[in-house]
Coordinates of C-alpha atoms and ligand atoms in Angstrom, one line a residue:
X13 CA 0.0 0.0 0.0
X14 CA 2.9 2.1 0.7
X15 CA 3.7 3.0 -3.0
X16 CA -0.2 4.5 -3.6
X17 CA 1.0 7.3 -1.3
X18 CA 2.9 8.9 -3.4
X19 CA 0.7 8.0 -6.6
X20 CA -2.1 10.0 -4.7
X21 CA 0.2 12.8 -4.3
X22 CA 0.8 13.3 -7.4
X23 CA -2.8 12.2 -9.4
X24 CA -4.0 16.1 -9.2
X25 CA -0.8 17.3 -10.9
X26 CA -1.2 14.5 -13.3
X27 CA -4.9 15.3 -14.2
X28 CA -4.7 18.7 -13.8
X29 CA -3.2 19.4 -17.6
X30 CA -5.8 16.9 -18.7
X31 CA -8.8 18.9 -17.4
X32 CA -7.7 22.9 -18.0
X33 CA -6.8 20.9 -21.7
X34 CA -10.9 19.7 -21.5
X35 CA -12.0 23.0 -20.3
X36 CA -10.4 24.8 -23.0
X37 CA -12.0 22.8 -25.8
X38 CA -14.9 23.1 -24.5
X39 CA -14.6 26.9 -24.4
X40 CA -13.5 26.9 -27.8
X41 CA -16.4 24.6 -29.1
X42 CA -18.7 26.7 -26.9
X43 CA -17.4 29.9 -28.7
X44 CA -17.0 28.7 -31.9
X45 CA -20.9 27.7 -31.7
X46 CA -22.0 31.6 -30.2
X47 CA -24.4 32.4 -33.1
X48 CA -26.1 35.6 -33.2
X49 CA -29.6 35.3 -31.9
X50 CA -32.4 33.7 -33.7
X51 CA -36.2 33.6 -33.1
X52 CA -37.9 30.3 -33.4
X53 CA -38.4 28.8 -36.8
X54 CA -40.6 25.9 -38.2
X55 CA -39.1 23.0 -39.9
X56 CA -38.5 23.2 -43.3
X57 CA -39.5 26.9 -43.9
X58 CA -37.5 28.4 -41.1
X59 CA -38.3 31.4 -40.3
X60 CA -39.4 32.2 -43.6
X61 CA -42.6 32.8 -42.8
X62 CA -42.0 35.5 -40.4
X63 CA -40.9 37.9 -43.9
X64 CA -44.0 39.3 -44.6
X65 CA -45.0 41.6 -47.9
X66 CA -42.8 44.0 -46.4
X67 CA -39.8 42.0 -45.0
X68 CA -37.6 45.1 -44.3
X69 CA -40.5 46.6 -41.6
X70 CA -40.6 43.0 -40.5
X71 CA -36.8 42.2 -40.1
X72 CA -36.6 45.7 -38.2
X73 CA -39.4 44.3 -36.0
X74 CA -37.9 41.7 -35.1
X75 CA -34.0 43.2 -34.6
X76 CA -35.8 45.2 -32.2
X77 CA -36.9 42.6 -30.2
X78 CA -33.3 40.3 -30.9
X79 CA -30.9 42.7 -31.8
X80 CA -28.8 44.5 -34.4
X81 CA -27.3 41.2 -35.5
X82 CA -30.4 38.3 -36.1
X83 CA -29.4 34.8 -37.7
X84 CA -32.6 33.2 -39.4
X85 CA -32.8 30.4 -41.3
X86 CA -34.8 30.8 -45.0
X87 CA -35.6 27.4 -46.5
X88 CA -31.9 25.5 -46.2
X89 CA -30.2 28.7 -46.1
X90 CA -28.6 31.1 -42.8
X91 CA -28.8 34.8 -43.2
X92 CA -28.0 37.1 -41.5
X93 CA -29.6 39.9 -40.8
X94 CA -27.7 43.4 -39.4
X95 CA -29.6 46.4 -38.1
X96 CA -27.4 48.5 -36.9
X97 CA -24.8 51.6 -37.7
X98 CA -21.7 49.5 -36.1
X99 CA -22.6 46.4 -37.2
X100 CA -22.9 47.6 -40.8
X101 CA -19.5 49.3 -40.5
X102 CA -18.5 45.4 -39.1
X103 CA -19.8 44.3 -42.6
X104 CA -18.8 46.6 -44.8
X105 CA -16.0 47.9 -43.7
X106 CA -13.7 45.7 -41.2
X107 CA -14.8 42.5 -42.8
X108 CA -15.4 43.6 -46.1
X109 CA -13.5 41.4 -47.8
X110 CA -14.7 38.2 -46.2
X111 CA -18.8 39.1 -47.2
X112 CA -18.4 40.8 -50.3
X113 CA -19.6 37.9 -53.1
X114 CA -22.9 37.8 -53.9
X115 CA -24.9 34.5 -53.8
X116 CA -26.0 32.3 -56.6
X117 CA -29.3 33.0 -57.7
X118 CA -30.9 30.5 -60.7
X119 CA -32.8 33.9 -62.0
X120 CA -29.3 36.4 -61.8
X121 CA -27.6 33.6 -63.3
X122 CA -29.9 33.0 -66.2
X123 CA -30.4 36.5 -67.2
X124 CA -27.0 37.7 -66.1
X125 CA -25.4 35.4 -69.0
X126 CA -24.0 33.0 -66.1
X127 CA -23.1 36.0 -63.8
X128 CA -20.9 38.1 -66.5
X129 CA -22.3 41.4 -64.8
X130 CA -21.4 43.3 -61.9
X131 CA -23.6 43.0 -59.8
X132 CA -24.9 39.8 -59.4
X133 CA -21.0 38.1 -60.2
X134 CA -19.8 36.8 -57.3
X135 CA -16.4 38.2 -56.0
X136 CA -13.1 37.5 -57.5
X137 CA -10.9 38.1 -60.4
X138 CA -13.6 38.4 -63.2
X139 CA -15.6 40.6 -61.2
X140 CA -13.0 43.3 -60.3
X141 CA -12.2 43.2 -64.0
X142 CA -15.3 44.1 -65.2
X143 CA -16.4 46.5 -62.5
X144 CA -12.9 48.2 -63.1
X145 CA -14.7 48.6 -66.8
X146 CA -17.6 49.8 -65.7
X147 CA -16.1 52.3 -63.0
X148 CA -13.9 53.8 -65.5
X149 CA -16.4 54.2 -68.8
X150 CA -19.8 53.7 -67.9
X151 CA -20.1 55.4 -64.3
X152 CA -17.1 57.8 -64.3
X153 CA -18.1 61.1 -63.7
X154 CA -16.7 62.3 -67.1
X155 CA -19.1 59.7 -69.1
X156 CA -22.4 60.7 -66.9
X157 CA -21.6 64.3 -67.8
X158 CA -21.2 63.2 -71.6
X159 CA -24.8 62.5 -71.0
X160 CA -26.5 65.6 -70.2
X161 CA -28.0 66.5 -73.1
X162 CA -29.7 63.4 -72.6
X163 CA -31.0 64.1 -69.5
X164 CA -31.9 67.5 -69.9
X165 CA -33.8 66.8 -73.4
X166 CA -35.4 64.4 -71.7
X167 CA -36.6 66.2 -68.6
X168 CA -37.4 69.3 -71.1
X169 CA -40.3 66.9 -72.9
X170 CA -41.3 65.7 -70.0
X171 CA -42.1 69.1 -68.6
X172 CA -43.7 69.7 -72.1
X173 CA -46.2 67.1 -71.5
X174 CA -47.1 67.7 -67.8
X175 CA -47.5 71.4 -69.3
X176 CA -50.1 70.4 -71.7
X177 CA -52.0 68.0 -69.0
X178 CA -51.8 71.4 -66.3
X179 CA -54.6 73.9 -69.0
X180 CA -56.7 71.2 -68.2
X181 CA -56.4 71.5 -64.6
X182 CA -56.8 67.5 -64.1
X183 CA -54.7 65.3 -61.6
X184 CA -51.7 63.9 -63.6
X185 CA -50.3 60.6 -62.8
X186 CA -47.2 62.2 -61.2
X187 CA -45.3 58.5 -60.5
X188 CA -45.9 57.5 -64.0
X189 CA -44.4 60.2 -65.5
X190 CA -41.4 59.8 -62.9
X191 CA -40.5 56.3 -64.3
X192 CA -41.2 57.1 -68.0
X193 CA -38.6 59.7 -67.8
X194 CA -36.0 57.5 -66.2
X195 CA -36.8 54.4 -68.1
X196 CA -36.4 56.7 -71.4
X197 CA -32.9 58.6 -70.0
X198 CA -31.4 54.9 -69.5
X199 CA -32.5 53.6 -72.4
X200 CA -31.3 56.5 -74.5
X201 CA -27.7 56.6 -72.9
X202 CA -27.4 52.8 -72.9
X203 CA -28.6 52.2 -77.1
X204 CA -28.2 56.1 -78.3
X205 CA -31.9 56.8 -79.5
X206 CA -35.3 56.8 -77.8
X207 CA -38.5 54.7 -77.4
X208 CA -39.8 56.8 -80.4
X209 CA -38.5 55.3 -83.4
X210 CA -38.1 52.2 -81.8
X211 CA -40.6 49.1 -81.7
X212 CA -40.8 49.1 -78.2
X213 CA -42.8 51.4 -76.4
X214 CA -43.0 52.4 -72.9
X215 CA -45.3 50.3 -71.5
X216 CA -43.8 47.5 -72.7
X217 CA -40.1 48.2 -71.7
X218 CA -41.0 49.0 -68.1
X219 CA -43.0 45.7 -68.0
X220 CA -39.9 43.9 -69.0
X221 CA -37.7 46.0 -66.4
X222 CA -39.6 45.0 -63.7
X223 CA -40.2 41.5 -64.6
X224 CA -36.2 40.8 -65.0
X225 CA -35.9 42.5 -61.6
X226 CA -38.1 40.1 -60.2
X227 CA -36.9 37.3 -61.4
X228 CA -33.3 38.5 -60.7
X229 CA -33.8 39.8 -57.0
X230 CA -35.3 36.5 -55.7
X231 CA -34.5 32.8 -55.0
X232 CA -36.2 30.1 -56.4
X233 CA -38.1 27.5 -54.2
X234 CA -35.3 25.1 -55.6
X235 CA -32.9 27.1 -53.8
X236 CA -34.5 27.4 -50.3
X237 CA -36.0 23.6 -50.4
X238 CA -33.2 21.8 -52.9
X239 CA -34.6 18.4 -54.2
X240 CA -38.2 19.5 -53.8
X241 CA -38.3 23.1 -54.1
X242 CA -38.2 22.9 -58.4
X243 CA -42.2 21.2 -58.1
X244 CA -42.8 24.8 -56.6
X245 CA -41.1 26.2 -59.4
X246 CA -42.7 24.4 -61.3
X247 CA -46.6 25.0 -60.5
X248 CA -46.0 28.8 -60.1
X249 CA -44.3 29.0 -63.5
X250 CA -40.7 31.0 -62.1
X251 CA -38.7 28.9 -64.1
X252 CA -40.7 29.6 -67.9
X253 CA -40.7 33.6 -66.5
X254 CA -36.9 33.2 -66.2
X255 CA -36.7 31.9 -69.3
X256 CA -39.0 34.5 -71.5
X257 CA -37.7 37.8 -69.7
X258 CA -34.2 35.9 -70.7
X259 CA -35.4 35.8 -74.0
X260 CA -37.2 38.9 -74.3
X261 CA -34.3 41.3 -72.8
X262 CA -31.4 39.0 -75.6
X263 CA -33.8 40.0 -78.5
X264 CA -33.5 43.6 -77.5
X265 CA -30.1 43.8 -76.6
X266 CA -29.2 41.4 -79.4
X267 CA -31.3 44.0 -81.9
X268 CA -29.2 46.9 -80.6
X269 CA -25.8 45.5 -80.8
X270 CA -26.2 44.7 -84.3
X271 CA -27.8 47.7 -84.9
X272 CA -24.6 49.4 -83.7
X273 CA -22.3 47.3 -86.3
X274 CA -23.8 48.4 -89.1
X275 CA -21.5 49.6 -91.7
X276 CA -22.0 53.3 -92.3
X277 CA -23.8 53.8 -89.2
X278 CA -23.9 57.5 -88.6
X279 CA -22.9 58.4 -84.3
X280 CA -24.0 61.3 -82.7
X281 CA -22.6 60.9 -79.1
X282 CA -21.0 57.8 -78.0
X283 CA -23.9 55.8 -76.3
X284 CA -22.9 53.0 -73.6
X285 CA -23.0 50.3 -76.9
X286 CA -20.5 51.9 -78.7
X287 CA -18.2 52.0 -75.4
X288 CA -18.0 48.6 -74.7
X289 CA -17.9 47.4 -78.7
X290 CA -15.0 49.6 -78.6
X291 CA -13.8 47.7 -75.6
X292 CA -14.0 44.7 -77.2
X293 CA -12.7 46.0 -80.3
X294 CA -9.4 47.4 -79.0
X295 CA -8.9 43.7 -76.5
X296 CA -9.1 42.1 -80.1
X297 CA -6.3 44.5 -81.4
X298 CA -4.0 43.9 -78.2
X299 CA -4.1 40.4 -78.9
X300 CA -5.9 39.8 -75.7
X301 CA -9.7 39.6 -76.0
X302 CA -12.3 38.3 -73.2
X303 CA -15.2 40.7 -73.9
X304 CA -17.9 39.5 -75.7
X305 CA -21.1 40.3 -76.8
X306 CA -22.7 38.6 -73.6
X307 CA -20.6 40.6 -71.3
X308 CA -22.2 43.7 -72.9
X309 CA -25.8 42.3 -72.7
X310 CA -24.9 41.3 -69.2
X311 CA -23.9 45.1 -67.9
X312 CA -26.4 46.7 -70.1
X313 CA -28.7 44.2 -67.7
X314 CA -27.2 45.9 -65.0
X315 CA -27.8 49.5 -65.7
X316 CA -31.5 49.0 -66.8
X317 CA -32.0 47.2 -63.0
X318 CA -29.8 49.7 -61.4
X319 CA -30.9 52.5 -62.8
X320 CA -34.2 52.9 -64.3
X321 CA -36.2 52.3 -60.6
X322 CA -33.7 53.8 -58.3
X323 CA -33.9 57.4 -59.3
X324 CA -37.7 57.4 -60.2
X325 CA -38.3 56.1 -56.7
X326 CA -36.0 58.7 -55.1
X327 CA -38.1 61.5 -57.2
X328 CA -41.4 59.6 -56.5
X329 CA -40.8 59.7 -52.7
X330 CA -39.8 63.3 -52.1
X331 CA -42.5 65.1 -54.3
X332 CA -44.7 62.8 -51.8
X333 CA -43.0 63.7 -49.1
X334 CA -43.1 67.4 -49.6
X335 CA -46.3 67.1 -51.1
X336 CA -47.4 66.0 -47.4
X337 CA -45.7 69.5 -46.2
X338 CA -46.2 72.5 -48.8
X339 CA -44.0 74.6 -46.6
X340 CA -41.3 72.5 -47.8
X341 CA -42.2 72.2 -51.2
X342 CA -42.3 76.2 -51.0
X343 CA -38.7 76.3 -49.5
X344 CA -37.1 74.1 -52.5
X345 CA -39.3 76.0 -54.7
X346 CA -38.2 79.5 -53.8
X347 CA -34.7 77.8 -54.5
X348 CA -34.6 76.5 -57.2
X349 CA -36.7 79.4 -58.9
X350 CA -34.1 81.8 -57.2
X351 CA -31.7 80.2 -58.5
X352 CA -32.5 79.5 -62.2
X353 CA -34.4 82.3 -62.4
X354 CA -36.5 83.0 -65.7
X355 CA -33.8 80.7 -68.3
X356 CA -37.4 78.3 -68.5
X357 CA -35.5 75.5 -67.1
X358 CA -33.3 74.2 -64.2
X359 CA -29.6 73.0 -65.7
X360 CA -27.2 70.4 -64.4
X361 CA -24.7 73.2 -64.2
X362 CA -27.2 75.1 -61.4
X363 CA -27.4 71.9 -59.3
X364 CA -24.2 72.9 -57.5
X365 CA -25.9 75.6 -55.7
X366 CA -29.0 73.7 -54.8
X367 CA -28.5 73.3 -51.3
X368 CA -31.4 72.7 -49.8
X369 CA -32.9 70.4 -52.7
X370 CA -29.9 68.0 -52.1
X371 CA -30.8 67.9 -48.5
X372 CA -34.0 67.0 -49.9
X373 CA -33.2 64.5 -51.8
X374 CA -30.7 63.1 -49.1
X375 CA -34.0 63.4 -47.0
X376 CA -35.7 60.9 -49.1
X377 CA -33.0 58.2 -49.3
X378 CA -32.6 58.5 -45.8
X379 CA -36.5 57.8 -45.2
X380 CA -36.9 55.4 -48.4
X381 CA -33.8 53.7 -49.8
X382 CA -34.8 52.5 -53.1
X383 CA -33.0 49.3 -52.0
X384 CA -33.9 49.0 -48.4
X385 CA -31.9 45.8 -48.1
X386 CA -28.8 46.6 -50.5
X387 CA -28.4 43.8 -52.5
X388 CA -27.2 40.1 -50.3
X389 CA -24.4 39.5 -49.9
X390 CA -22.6 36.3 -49.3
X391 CA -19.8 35.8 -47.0
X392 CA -16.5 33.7 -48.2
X393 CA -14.8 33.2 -45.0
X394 CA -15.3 33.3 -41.2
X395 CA -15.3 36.4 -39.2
X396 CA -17.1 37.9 -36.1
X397 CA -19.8 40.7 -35.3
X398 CA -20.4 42.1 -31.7
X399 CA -18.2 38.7 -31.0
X400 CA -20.5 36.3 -32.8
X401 CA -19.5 33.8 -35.2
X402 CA -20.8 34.5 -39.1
X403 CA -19.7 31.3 -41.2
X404 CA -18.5 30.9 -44.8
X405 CA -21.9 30.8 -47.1
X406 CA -23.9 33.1 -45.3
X407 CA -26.4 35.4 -46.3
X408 CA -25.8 38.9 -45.6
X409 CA -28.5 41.7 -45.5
X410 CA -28.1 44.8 -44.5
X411 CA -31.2 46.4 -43.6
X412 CA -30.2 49.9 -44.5
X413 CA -34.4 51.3 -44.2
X414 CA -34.3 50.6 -40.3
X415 CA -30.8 52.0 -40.0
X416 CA -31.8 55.2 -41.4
X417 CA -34.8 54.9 -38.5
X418 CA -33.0 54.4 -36.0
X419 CA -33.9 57.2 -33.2
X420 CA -30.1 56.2 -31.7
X421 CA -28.9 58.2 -34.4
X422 CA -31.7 60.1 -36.2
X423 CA -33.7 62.2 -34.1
X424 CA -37.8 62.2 -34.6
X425 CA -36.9 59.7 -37.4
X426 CA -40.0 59.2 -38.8
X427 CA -40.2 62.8 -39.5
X428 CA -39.2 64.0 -42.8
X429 CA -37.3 66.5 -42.0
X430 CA -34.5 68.1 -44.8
X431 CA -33.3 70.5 -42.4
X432 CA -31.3 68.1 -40.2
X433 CA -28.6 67.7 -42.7
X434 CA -27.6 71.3 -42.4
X435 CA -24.9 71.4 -40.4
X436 CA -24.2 67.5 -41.1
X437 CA -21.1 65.9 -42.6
X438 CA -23.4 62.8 -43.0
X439 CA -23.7 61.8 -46.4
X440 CA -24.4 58.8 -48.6
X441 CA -20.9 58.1 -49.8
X442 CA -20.3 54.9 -48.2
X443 CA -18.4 56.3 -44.8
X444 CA -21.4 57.0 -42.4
X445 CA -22.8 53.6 -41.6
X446 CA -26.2 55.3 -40.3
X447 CA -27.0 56.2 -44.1
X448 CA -26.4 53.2 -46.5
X449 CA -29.0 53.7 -49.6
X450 CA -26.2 53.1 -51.9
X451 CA -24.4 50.9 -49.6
X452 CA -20.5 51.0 -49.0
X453 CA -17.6 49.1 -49.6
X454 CA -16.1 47.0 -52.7
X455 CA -19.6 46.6 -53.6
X456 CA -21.2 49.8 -53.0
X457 CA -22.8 51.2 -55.8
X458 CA -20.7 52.6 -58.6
X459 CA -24.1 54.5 -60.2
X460 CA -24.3 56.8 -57.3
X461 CA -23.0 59.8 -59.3
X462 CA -25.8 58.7 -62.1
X463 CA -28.3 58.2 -59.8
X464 CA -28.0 61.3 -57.8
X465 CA -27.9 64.1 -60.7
X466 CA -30.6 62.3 -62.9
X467 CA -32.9 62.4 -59.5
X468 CA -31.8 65.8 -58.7
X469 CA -32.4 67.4 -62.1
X470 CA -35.8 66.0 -62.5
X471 CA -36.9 66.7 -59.2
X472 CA -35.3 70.3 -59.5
X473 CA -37.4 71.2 -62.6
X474 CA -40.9 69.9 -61.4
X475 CA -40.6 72.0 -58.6
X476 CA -39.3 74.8 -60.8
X477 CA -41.8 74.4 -63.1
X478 CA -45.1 74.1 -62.0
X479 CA -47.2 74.2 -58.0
X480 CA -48.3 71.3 -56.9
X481 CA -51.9 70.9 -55.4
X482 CA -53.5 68.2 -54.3
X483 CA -56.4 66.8 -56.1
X484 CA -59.8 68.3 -55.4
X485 CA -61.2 67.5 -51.5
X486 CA -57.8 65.9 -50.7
X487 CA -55.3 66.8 -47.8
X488 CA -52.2 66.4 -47.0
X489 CA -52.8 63.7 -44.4
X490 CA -54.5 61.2 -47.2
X491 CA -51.6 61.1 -48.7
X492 CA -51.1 57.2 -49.2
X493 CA -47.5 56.8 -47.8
X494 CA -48.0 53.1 -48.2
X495 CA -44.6 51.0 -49.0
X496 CA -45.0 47.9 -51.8
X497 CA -42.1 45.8 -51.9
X498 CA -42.7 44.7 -55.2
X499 CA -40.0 44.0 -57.7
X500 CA -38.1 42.8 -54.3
X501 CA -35.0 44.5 -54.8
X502 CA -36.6 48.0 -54.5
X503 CA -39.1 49.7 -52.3
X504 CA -41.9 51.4 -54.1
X505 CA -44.7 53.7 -53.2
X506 CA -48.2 51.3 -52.8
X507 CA -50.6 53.5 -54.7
X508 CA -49.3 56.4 -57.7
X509 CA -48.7 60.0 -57.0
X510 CA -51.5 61.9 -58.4
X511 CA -51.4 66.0 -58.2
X512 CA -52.5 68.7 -60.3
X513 CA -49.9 70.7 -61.5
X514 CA -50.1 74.5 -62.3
X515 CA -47.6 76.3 -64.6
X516 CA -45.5 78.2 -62.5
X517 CA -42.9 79.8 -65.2
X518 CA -45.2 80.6 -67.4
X519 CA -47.4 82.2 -65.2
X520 CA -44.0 84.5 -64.3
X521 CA -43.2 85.4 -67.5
X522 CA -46.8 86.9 -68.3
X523 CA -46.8 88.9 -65.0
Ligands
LIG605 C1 -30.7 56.7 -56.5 C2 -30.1 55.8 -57.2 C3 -29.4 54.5 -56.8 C4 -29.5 53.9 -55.6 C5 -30.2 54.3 -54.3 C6 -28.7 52.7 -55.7 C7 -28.5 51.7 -54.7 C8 -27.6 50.6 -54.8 C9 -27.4 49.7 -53.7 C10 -28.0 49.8 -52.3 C11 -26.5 48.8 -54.2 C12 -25.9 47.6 -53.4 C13 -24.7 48.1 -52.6 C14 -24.1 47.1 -51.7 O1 -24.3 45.8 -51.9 O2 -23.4 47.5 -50.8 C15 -26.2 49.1 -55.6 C16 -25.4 48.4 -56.4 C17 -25.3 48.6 -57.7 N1 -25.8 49.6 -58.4 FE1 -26.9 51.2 -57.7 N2 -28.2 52.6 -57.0 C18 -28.6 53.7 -57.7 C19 -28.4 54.0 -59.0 C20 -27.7 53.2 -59.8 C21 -27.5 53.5 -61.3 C22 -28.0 54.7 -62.0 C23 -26.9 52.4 -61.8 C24 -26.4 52.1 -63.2 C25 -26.9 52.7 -64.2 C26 -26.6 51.5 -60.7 C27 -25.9 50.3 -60.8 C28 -25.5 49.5 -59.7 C29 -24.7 48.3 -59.9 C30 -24.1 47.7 -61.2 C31 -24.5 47.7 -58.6 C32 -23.8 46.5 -58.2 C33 -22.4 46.8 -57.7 C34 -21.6 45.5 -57.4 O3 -22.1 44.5 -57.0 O4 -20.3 45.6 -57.5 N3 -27.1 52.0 -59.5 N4 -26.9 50.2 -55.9

């Protein structure tokens, strides 16, 4: 017995390395598994059905009860969900890197030509090519200025035909006019010539915008439920609408590229065609050619989703907005009026000065985001927020709309209010995490410079050119300020802006 003495003596110092050893793996497994909250799901869907038809108001609902950083569960699929200023600068700026791809989506892929865009390609060497294209020829603030003649023709015939609807002193369908300016500014600085002229008309392009941005902006069923999800598909007919807004959007884009290589083809003004066939053209001279014609289709894609809803919804929200609060609308007015005085028409070149109608307009993205979830991302490695663990694979949304309604950094938030931004070095250029509309980051939008003078020019000349009164026996209050999230990447207005306009320069001129 005598030799167990000193074996009992020395057990603890013996087992001792073996348990703090234990204890630390368990630490590590317990902190490798510390997941951001989640809120209960249901099997199979997840929490899926907890989206709603507005999923932004109902993701901020529940951050509010969880917290800024939520982790759900859609279909098979984890997404996270971040609703906060600091955790957005977590995101998009300290771990950039590690969550900027985008996920696969069957309906991106399809009409993106197999994800030769920008913005649906997932990260990596192809995609920082051709955004370094599209940074330098399409977005660069030299080419958008090439384009101003486009934007102000465009704007002047617009003005034209809300002048013609204002002698008969009916409502005009204010939102509808909106989009039909945008949609016709794209479409000429993309091809280089109009609707007129052209086989498609209005109606039908804006139908065919919308439809590729729903099919673009979603998942399939197949996606959240793989294996069974495609009888979904199937019955609600996603996969034929993928394939005929495919088709539909090649014909066109097909039509204008060879349209563009005709031989003699007189050229006005560069349009966004002739930039990237002379890409292509000038790769095949160096001997080094990778553009094709489906990389062209595949950006054009791009700037028809990026840019024909974004800035219509920006002008469609603040002329709400300020319709809601004619002392506003008065303020801008006396602006811009003051400030172009009697030429007939606002100018780019006057924009400079228009202080307050920028605060306006920053107003509006602050309050309504066009894209009040950016666009997902998809993380690539592992990295932490607030200290929880976000995995390779994930699904990152960043709900910009309740960041920017957030009374921790926006006071009376719900108020539209332009006037805060006075003496405010907030803007929307990707550094103040409390105001994302065009996101931040390596994939923070590179139309921002497009998007914010086309909005600002057209929202500049219909308050420069015409009061704005409400319909007969209407006030301010029934406004509908309804949101309808539906083309799922953007955030519309539920019902269309109707007001009766009243020639304002005109009226000057004959005093
Ligand atoms: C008011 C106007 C606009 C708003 C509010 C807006 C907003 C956004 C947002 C939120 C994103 C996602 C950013 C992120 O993931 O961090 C984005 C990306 C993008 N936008 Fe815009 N946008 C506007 C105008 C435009 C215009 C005019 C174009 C082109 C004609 C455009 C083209 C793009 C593209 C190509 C991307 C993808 C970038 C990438 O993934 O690398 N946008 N935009």
């Amino acid at each position: 017995m005598g030799f167990l003495t000193p074996l009992i003596f020395w057990l603890p110092f013996l087992l001792l390395p073996l348990l703090l050893l234990f204890k630390r793996k368990n630490q590590v497994k317990k902190e490798l598994k510390r997941l951001p909250p989640s809120p209960p799901k249901l099997p199979i869907l997840g929490n899926l059905h907890q989206l709603g038809a507005l999923p932004h108001s109902s993701l901020c609902q529940l951050s509010r009860k969880y917290g800024p950083v939520l982790l759900l569960q859609f279909g098979r699929i984890p997404v996270v969900i971040v609703s906060s200023a600091e955790a957005a600068r977590e995101v998009l700026k300290v771990n950039d890197l590690a969550c900027c791809s985008r996920p696969p989506m069957a309906g991106a892929g399809k009409l993106s030509y197999n994800y030769l865009d920008v913005a649906f390609s997932p990260y990596g060497e192809y995609w920082r090519e051709i955004r370094k294209i599209c940074v330098l020829e399409i977005f660069s603030v030299k080419r958008v200025k090439s384009f101003r003649f486009v934007r102000e023709e465009e704007v002047a015939s617009l003005m034209n035909s809300v002048s013609q609807s204002s002698s008969s002193a009916a409502p005009v369908n204010v939102t509808e006019k909106i989009f039909s300016l945008t949609g016709s500014i794209i479409f000429r600085t993309a091809f280089g010539k109009s609707f007129q002229g052209s086989e498609f008309n209005r109606a039908k392009f804006y139908e065919l915008v919308h439809d590729a941005a729903t099919v673009a902006g979603r998942f399939s069923a197949d996606e959240y439920f793989p294996g069974v999800g495609w009888i979904l598909d199937r019955i609600n007919g996603h996969k034929q609408r993928v394939e005929r807004v495919f088709h539909e959007l090649d014909t066109l884009f097909q039509e204008v590229i060879d349209d563009h290589l005709k031989p003699g083809r007189t050229k006005v003004q560069e349009d966004i065609v002739d930039v990237m066939l002379g890409i292509e053209k000038e790769q095949i001279e160096d001997g080094h050619a990778w553009l094709t014609k489906n990389h062209i289709k595949a950006v054009l894609l791009n700037m028809f989703l990026g840019g024909v809803d974004t800035s219509a919804l920006t002008v469609n929200w603040a002329m709400a907005e300020l319709s809601r609060k004619p002392r506003l609308m008065k303020k801008a007015q006396n602006e811009v009026r003051s400030i172009a005085g009697k030429k007939g028409r606002v100018t780019e070149t006057d924009l400079d000065q228009l202080r307050y109608l920028k605060m306006v307009v920053k107003e509006t993205l602050r309050l309504h985001p066009p894209g009040p979830l950016l666009i997902a991302r998809e993380t690539m490695s592992h990295f932490k927020i607030n200290g929880y663990n976000i995995y390779p694979k994930t699904l990152i949304q960043i709900n910009a709309w309740a960041i920017g309604r957030n009374p921790k950094y926006w006071e009376n938030p719900e108020e539209f209010f332009p006037e805060r931004f006075i003496d405010s070095t907030v803007d929307f250029k990707g550094q103040h995490f409390e105001f994302l509309p065009f996101g931040a980051g390596r994939r923070g939008c590179p139309g921002l410079y497009m998007g914010t003078v086309t909005s600002e020019i057209l929202l500049a000349n219909l308050l420069y050119c015409f009061d704005w009164k409400l319909p007969d026996g209407m006030k301010e209050a029934d406004i509908n300020m309804e949101e309808s999230a539906g083309h799922c990447l953007t955030l519309s207005k539920k019902t269309p802006l109707l007001l009766v306009p009243k020639q304002y320069f005109h009226d000057q001129a004959s005093e």
